[in-house]
GROMACS .gro file of C-alpha atoms in nm:
model
  354
    1MET     CA    1   0.001   0.008  -0.004
    2LEU     CA    2   0.276   0.243   0.082
    3TYR     CA    3   0.447   0.170  -0.242
    4TRP     CA    4   0.111   0.230  -0.417
    5PHE     CA    5   0.110   0.573  -0.256
    6TYR     CA    6   0.452   0.644  -0.418
    7ARG     CA    7   0.346   0.516  -0.765
    8HIS     CA    8  -0.001   0.664  -0.785
    9LEU     CA    9  -0.016   0.950  -0.545
   10ASP     CA   10   0.336   1.072  -0.616
   11ILE     CA   11   0.434   1.063  -0.249
   12ASN     CA   12   0.810   1.041  -0.314
   13LEU     CA   13   0.906   0.944   0.046
   14PHE     CA   14   0.751   0.594   0.005
   15GLN     CA   15   0.986   0.496  -0.280
   16TYR     CA   16   1.275   0.434  -0.027
   17ILE     CA   17   1.315   0.088   0.113
   18THR     CA   18   1.449   0.217   0.439
   19VAL     CA   19   1.135   0.429   0.495
   20ARG     CA   20   0.899   0.153   0.429
   21ALA     CA   21   1.104  -0.085   0.644
   22GLY     CA   22   1.060   0.155   0.925
   23PHE     CA   23   0.690   0.163   0.888
   24ALA     CA   24   0.684  -0.222   0.863
   25PHE     CA   25   0.871  -0.247   1.188
   26PHE     CA   26   0.635  -0.026   1.385
   27ILE     CA   27   0.324  -0.177   1.218
   28ALA     CA   28   0.424  -0.535   1.319
   29PHE     CA   29   0.561  -0.426   1.664
   30LEU     CA   30   0.239  -0.225   1.772
   31LEU     CA   31   0.017  -0.496   1.613
   32THR     CA   32   0.190  -0.773   1.804
   33LEU     CA   33   0.182  -0.575   2.141
   34TRP     CA   34  -0.198  -0.518   2.086
   35LEU     CA   35  -0.303  -0.876   1.970
   36MET     CA   36  -0.090  -1.084   2.210
   37PRO     CA   37  -0.302  -1.012   2.530
   38PHE     CA   38  -0.603  -1.127   2.352
   39PHE     CA   39  -0.435  -1.436   2.227
   40ILE     CA   40  -0.299  -1.520   2.576
   41ARG     CA   41  -0.645  -1.499   2.726
   42TRP     CA   42  -0.798  -1.716   2.448
   43ALA     CA   43  -0.515  -1.974   2.478
   44LYS     CA   44  -0.558  -1.999   2.853
   45ALA     CA   45  -0.940  -2.035   2.809
   46LYS     CA   46  -0.876  -2.321   2.545
   47LYS     CA   47  -0.595  -2.475   2.763
   48ALA     CA   48  -0.363  -2.430   2.463
   49SER     CA   49  -0.061  -2.455   2.694
   50GLN     CA   50   0.285  -2.582   2.631
   51PRO     CA   51   0.323  -2.944   2.722
   52ILE     CA   52   0.658  -2.999   2.922
   53ASN     CA   53   0.892  -3.270   2.820
   54LYS     CA   54   0.933  -3.504   3.127
   55PHE     CA   55   1.316  -3.526   3.057
   56VAL     CA   56   1.385  -3.145   3.098
   57PRO     CA   57   1.497  -3.007   3.435
   58LYS     CA   58   1.226  -2.995   3.707
   59ALA     CA   59   1.239  -2.608   3.706
   60HIS     CA   60   1.033  -2.625   3.381
   61LEU     CA   61   0.737  -2.777   3.551
   62LYS     CA   62   0.618  -2.423   3.670
   63LYS     CA   63   0.587  -2.332   3.286
   64ARG     CA   64   0.346  -2.611   3.205
   65ASP     CA   65   0.041  -2.371   3.200
   66THR     CA   66   0.202  -2.121   2.987
   67PRO     CA   67   0.021  -2.071   2.656
   68THR     CA   68   0.210  -2.176   2.328
   69MET     CA   69   0.166  -2.097   1.965
   70GLY     CA   70   0.237  -1.721   2.016
   71GLY     CA   71   0.448  -1.728   1.711
   72ALA     CA   72   0.114  -1.736   1.508
   73VAL     CA   73   0.055  -1.375   1.639
   74PHE     CA   74   0.385  -1.218   1.535
   75ILE     CA   75   0.391  -1.403   1.202
   76LEU     CA   76   0.036  -1.269   1.136
   77SER     CA   77   0.159  -0.912   1.231
   78THR     CA   78   0.459  -0.961   0.990
   79LEU     CA   79   0.235  -1.057   0.704
   80VAL     CA   80   0.010  -0.756   0.764
   81ALA     CA   81   0.298  -0.514   0.791
   82THR     CA   82   0.447  -0.666   0.469
   83LEU     CA   83   0.126  -0.638   0.273
   84LEU     CA   84   0.100  -0.276   0.376
   85SER     CA   85   0.462  -0.173   0.327
   86ALA     CA   86   0.633  -0.403   0.054
   87LYS     CA   87   0.625  -0.396  -0.315
   88LEU     CA   88   0.405  -0.705  -0.364
   89ASN     CA   89   0.489  -0.766  -0.735
   90ASN     CA   90   0.850  -0.838  -0.640
   91PRO     CA   91   0.919  -1.207  -0.670
   92TYR     CA   92   1.150  -1.221  -0.368
   93VAL     CA   93   0.881  -1.067  -0.154
   94VAL     CA   94   0.639  -1.330  -0.280
   95GLY     CA   95   0.898  -1.592  -0.190
   96ALA     CA   96   0.927  -1.447   0.151
   97LEU     CA   97   0.550  -1.460   0.208
   98MET     CA   98   0.533  -1.812   0.073
   99THR     CA   99   0.808  -1.911   0.339
  100LEU     CA  100   0.630  -1.745   0.628
  101VAL     CA  101   0.287  -1.887   0.543
  102ALA     CA  102   0.397  -2.239   0.462
  103TYR     CA  103   0.636  -2.295   0.758
  104GLY     CA  104   0.393  -2.115   0.984
  105LEU     CA  105   0.118  -2.372   0.893
  106ILE     CA  106   0.367  -2.666   0.958
  107GLY     CA  107   0.453  -2.518   1.284
  108PHE     CA  108   0.085  -2.467   1.375
  109LEU     CA  109   0.002  -2.839   1.274
  110ASP     CA  110   0.286  -2.937   1.512
  111ASP     CA  111   0.182  -2.729   1.805
  112ARG     CA  112  -0.182  -2.830   1.760
  113GLY     CA  113  -0.100  -3.197   1.794
  114LYS     CA  114   0.118  -3.136   2.102
  115VAL     CA  115  -0.168  -2.924   2.260
  116ILE     CA  116  -0.437  -3.168   2.190
  117SER     CA  117  -0.238  -3.478   2.299
  118GLY     CA  118  -0.090  -3.293   2.603
  119ASN     CA  119   0.246  -3.433   2.517
  120ASN     CA  120   0.552  -3.248   2.386
  121LEU     CA  121   0.654  -3.545   2.175
  122HIS     CA  122   0.318  -3.599   2.019
  123GLY     CA  123   0.299  -3.331   1.742
  124LEU     CA  124   0.370  -3.411   1.385
  125SER     CA  125   0.591  -3.713   1.368
  126ALA     CA  126   0.961  -3.633   1.297
  127ARG     CA  127   0.937  -3.793   0.956
  128ALA     CA  128   0.614  -3.608   0.854
  129LYS     CA  129   0.752  -3.275   0.978
  130PHE     CA  130   1.081  -3.318   0.792
  131ALA     CA  131   0.896  -3.422   0.484
  132LEU     CA  132   0.673  -3.125   0.479
  133GLN     CA  133   0.972  -2.888   0.548
  134LEU     CA  134   1.174  -3.031   0.269
  135LEU     CA  135   0.885  -3.034   0.028
  136VAL     CA  136   0.807  -2.672   0.088
  137ALA     CA  137   1.166  -2.565   0.075
  138LEU     CA  138   1.219  -2.751  -0.250
  139GLY     CA  139   0.919  -2.558  -0.377
  140ILE     CA  140   1.065  -2.223  -0.279
  141GLY     CA  141   1.400  -2.316  -0.435
  142ALA     CA  142   1.229  -2.421  -0.761
  143PHE     CA  143   1.029  -2.086  -0.752
  144LEU     CA  144   1.346  -1.888  -0.711
  145VAL     CA  145   1.510  -2.053  -1.014
  146GLY     CA  146   1.209  -2.114  -1.244
  147TYR     CA  147   1.010  -1.799  -1.177
  148ALA     CA  148   1.235  -1.538  -1.025
  149GLY     CA  149   1.533  -1.622  -1.233
  150PHE     CA  150   1.758  -1.614  -0.926
  151ASP     CA  151   2.141  -1.625  -0.943
  152THR     CA  152   2.246  -1.989  -0.885
  153ARG     CA  153   2.627  -1.921  -0.848
  154PHE     CA  154   2.785  -2.021  -0.512
  155PHE     CA  155   2.969  -1.767  -0.300
  156ILE     CA  156   3.176  -1.789   0.014
  157PRO     CA  157   3.290  -1.518   0.255
  158PHE     CA  158   3.609  -1.318   0.181
  159VAL     CA  159   3.610  -1.415  -0.192
  160LYS     CA  160   3.480  -1.156  -0.437
  161PHE     CA  161   3.410  -1.409  -0.718
  162PRO     CA  162   3.176  -1.706  -0.717
  163LEU     CA  163   3.333  -2.055  -0.696
  164PHE     CA  164   3.097  -2.224  -0.932
  165ASP     CA  165   2.738  -2.236  -1.065
  166MET     CA  166   2.512  -2.477  -0.895
  167GLY     CA  167   2.252  -2.476  -1.178
  168TRP     CA  168   1.948  -2.674  -1.120
  169GLY     CA  169   2.115  -2.844  -0.823
  170ALA     CA  170   2.084  -2.494  -0.633
  171PRO     CA  171   1.711  -2.571  -0.519
  172LEU     CA  172   1.823  -2.897  -0.334
  173PHE     CA  173   2.113  -2.704  -0.160
  174TRP     CA  174   1.889  -2.413  -0.073
  175ALA     CA  175   1.626  -2.648   0.047
  176LEU     CA  176   1.882  -2.804   0.303
  177VAL     CA  177   1.984  -2.448   0.408
  178ILE     CA  178   1.617  -2.356   0.471
  179VAL     CA  179   1.537  -2.688   0.659
  180ALA     CA  180   1.853  -2.676   0.866
  181ALA     CA  181   1.801  -2.310   0.973
  182SER     CA  182   1.428  -2.387   1.053
  183ASN     CA  183   1.518  -2.683   1.271
  184ALA     CA  184   1.811  -2.501   1.436
  185VAL     CA  185   1.601  -2.220   1.565
  186ASN     CA  186   1.339  -2.478   1.679
  187LEU     CA  187   1.601  -2.662   1.890
  188THR     CA  188   1.716  -2.333   2.047
  189ASP     CA  189   1.371  -2.223   2.157
  190GLY     CA  190   1.382  -2.380   2.506
  191LEU     CA  191   1.416  -2.100   2.746
  192ASP     CA  192   1.233  -1.769   2.783
  193GLY     CA  193   1.348  -1.528   2.506
  194LEU     CA  194   1.647  -1.756   2.421
  195ALA     CA  195   1.564  -1.792   2.046
  196THR     CA  196   1.391  -1.454   2.019
  197VAL     CA  197   1.683  -1.219   2.062
  198PRO     CA  198   1.948  -1.411   1.849
  199SER     CA  199   1.673  -1.421   1.576
  200ILE     CA  200   1.649  -1.053   1.590
  201PHE     CA  201   2.016  -1.009   1.559
  202ALA     CA  202   2.030  -1.247   1.268
  203LEU     CA  203   1.742  -1.084   1.089
  204PHE     CA  204   1.912  -0.745   1.125
  205SER     CA  205   2.241  -0.872   0.993
  206LEU     CA  206   2.089  -1.054   0.698
  207GLY     CA  207   1.869  -0.746   0.626
  208VAL     CA  208   2.184  -0.527   0.606
  209ILE     CA  209   2.326  -0.783   0.369
  210LEU     CA  210   2.010  -0.795   0.145
  211TYR     CA  211   1.996  -0.409   0.138
  212VAL     CA  212   2.367  -0.405   0.008
  213THR     CA  213   2.299  -0.694  -0.234
  214GLY     CA  214   2.013  -0.506  -0.392
  215ASN     CA  215   2.175  -0.165  -0.403
  216ALA     CA  216   2.387  -0.116  -0.716
  217ILE     CA  217   2.630   0.150  -0.545
  218LEU     CA  218   2.688  -0.035  -0.220
  219SER     CA  219   2.732  -0.380  -0.366
  220ASN     CA  220   2.977  -0.241  -0.626
  221TYR     CA  221   3.165  -0.060  -0.347
  222LEU     CA  222   3.186  -0.358  -0.118
  223LEU     CA  223   3.248  -0.594  -0.406
  224TRP     CA  224   2.932  -0.794  -0.308
  225PRO     CA  225   2.713  -0.987  -0.548
  226LYS     CA  226   2.451  -0.741  -0.700
  227ILE     CA  227   2.094  -0.890  -0.740
  228ILE     CA  228   1.834  -0.643  -0.841
  229GLY     CA  229   1.508  -0.654  -0.625
  230VAL     CA  230   1.631  -0.854  -0.320
  231GLY     CA  231   1.659  -0.534  -0.114
  232GLU     CA  232   1.276  -0.523  -0.100
  233VAL     CA  233   1.294  -0.827   0.140
  234THR     CA  234   1.455  -0.602   0.392
  235ILE     CA  235   1.106  -0.472   0.460
  236VAL     CA  236   0.985  -0.822   0.543
  237ALA     CA  237   1.291  -0.875   0.779
  238SER     CA  238   1.216  -0.533   0.949
  239ALA     CA  239   0.852  -0.640   0.996
  240LEU     CA  240   0.959  -0.969   1.159
  241ILE     CA  241   1.204  -0.786   1.385
  242GLY     CA  242   0.913  -0.562   1.496
  243GLY     CA  243   0.693  -0.871   1.555
  244LEU     CA  244   0.961  -1.043   1.749
  245LEU     CA  245   1.025  -0.742   1.973
  246GLY     CA  246   0.654  -0.712   2.046
  247PHE     CA  247   0.655  -1.092   2.127
  248LEU     CA  248   0.961  -1.048   2.344
  249TRP     CA  249   0.756  -0.802   2.562
  250TYR     CA  250   0.548  -1.096   2.671
  251ASN     CA  251   0.822  -1.374   2.633
  252CYS     CA  252   1.089  -1.231   2.853
  253ASN     CA  253   1.158  -1.429   3.174
  254PRO     CA  254   0.918  -1.528   3.319
  255ALA     CA  255   0.733  -1.575   2.998
  256GLU     CA  256   0.370  -1.520   2.956
  257VAL     CA  257   0.361  -1.700   2.617
  258PHE     CA  258   0.592  -1.932   2.416
  259MET     CA  259   0.633  -1.901   2.043
  260GLY     CA  260   0.604  -2.267   1.980
  261ASP     CA  261   0.688  -2.440   1.652
  262SER     CA  262   0.458  -2.187   1.475
  263GLY     CA  263   0.719  -1.923   1.541
  264SER     CA  264   1.041  -2.097   1.562
  265LEU     CA  265   1.020  -2.317   1.259
  266THR     CA  266   0.904  -2.013   1.053
  267VAL     CA  267   1.171  -1.771   1.188
  268GLY     CA  268   1.443  -2.022   1.111
  269ALA     CA  269   1.305  -2.095   0.759
  270PHE     CA  270   1.303  -1.727   0.683
  271LEU     CA  271   1.653  -1.673   0.809
  272GLY     CA  272   1.761  -1.954   0.553
  273TYR     CA  273   1.573  -1.789   0.277
  274MET     CA  274   1.732  -1.452   0.354
  275ALA     CA  275   2.069  -1.606   0.354
  276ILE     CA  276   2.012  -1.754   0.015
  277LEU     CA  277   1.897  -1.418  -0.142
  278GLY     CA  278   2.200  -1.249   0.010
  279LYS     CA  279   2.441  -1.524  -0.119
  280SER     CA  280   2.549  -1.586   0.255
  281GLU     CA  281   2.465  -1.948   0.304
  282ILE     CA  282   2.798  -2.011   0.453
  283LEU     CA  283   2.808  -1.685   0.652
  284LEU     CA  284   2.477  -1.796   0.809
  285ILE     CA  285   2.684  -2.033   1.030
  286LEU     CA  286   2.834  -1.726   1.198
  287ILE     CA  287   2.519  -1.519   1.193
  288GLY     CA  288   2.326  -1.804   1.356
  289LEU     CA  289   2.615  -1.927   1.570
  290ILE     CA  290   2.397  -1.988   1.877
  291PHE     CA  291   2.150  -2.193   1.655
  292VAL     CA  292   2.449  -2.390   1.520
  293ILE     CA  293   2.598  -2.452   1.875
  294GLU     CA  294   2.262  -2.577   1.990
  295THR     CA  295   2.210  -2.809   1.690
  296VAL     CA  296   2.573  -2.943   1.710
  297SER     CA  297   2.521  -3.022   2.076
  298VAL     CA  298   2.225  -3.239   1.995
  299ILE     CA  299   2.400  -3.422   1.705
  300ALA     CA  300   2.715  -3.477   1.916
  301GLN     CA  301   2.506  -3.599   2.214
  302VAL     CA  302   2.305  -3.845   2.005
  303GLY     CA  303   2.607  -3.963   1.803
  304SER     CA  304   2.819  -4.020   2.120
  305TYR     CA  305   2.552  -4.213   2.298
  306LYS     CA  306   2.488  -4.440   1.998
  307LEU     CA  307   2.858  -4.502   1.923
  308ARG     CA  308   3.008  -4.504   2.280
  309GLY     CA  309   2.697  -4.538   2.502
  310LYS     CA  310   2.814  -4.231   2.685
  311ARG     CA  311   2.673  -3.868   2.687
  312ILE     CA  312   2.894  -3.563   2.628
  313PHE     CA  313   2.654  -3.317   2.798
  314LEU     CA  314   2.442  -3.369   3.105
  315MET     CA  315   2.146  -3.300   2.858
  316ALA     CA  316   2.103  -3.162   2.509
  317PRO     CA  317   2.041  -2.907   2.365
  318ILE     CA  318   2.326  -2.739   2.544
  319HIS     CA  319   2.117  -2.478   2.724
  320HIS     CA  320   1.980  -2.771   2.926
  321HIS     CA  321   2.322  -2.881   3.011
  322PHE     CA  322   2.386  -2.549   3.184
  323GLU     CA  323   2.042  -2.576   3.366
  324MET     CA  324   2.153  -2.915   3.500
  325LYS     CA  325   2.478  -2.748   3.620
  326GLN     CA  326   2.250  -2.512   3.827
  327TRP     CA  327   2.303  -2.204   3.616
  328ALA     CA  328   2.020  -1.952   3.671
  329GLU     CA  329   1.792  -1.931   3.358
  330ASN     CA  330   1.851  -1.551   3.302
  331LYS     CA  331   2.229  -1.610   3.319
  332ILE     CA  332   2.211  -1.865   3.043
  333ILE     CA  333   1.982  -1.660   2.828
  334VAL     CA  334   2.178  -1.340   2.851
  335ARG     CA  335   2.518  -1.506   2.793
  336PHE     CA  336   2.378  -1.671   2.485
  337TRP     CA  337   2.250  -1.335   2.365
  338ILE     CA  338   2.600  -1.185   2.424
  339ILE     CA  339   2.752  -1.467   2.207
  340ALA     CA  340   2.494  -1.409   1.930
  341PHE     CA  341   2.558  -1.034   1.936
  342ILE     CA  342   2.936  -1.074   1.902
  343ALA     CA  343   2.894  -1.331   1.628
  344ASN     CA  344   2.668  -1.098   1.422
  345LEU     CA  345   2.907  -0.808   1.470
  346LEU     CA  346   3.173  -1.027   1.323
  347ALA     CA  347   2.964  -1.137   1.040
  348LEU     CA  348   2.896  -0.771   0.947
  349ILE     CA  349   3.258  -0.692   0.958
  350THR     CA  350   3.323  -0.957   0.675
  351LEU     CA  351   3.113  -0.731   0.440
  352LYS     CA  352   3.433  -0.517   0.397
  353ILE     CA  353   3.676  -0.801   0.377
  354ARG     CA  354   3.669  -0.941   0.024
   0.00000   0.00000   0.00000
């Protein structure tokens, strides 16, 4: 709508991505702040609370009546803000909306199963969830290549030239990036605000990268790949940051609501999508360092137990390990936030090192 004002009413201010990104941020932030209390009351009335895994530390038992699926609210706010602020005939914005809606539905189905069964392990089966995630991600990858004509060359940090062209193999690689990022954020979402703030940092960093990628002057100056149109997705990222900040108002310790898979799977998938558009698939490892650490801790724990019959950590993901060591929840959360901030700062510094 704001871009329509520029095109048809000659309101020049709205041609700028930065201005519309600012509007998108505040629309999503305020809408989430307004809607969340209604959602929390509705979820409590419907007993849509987070089932607690019996294996997690006993301190989590006090959270068992906390409503879940709060992610549906900030995803809805993000979609509304995007529809009002972004250029909707941009194929990369269309891809972003597809990612948010499709993964939001997958997460909702998983959350719904857990709430109905009253068991944290009885949502979608792992096989069904992975299959749906992979199918949607492959569809998004095919959309980027077949419809948007997206660049399929592969870049790595610090190198100004592409290493090779992935061709039609690109959708498979991109699908793996999206699915991996989606599940990594999902694994991290175990303490109040733990996944929310690192996600905000990552969205900001990738938003900067996308703005540079879509800007002819900046991309040329920084020797970064130039892809016309991807900068518009910065508006979607800004809207999601606003939605997440509004959610954090209610999710900070002690949390009044959890995002659930409706939020974590969707945020992770969108981070993967943004990394693809910004030719930063490898840099995403640094940008999402906390998510990587959490995922690696689970893989290492399971692998070690199956191969050696011994555990590496007291419990995985690793934030539960520190809980078992009697660290205060706030201490774990804030220290993980600090690590995420430093990692994203380093990632942004690499923009200049080519």
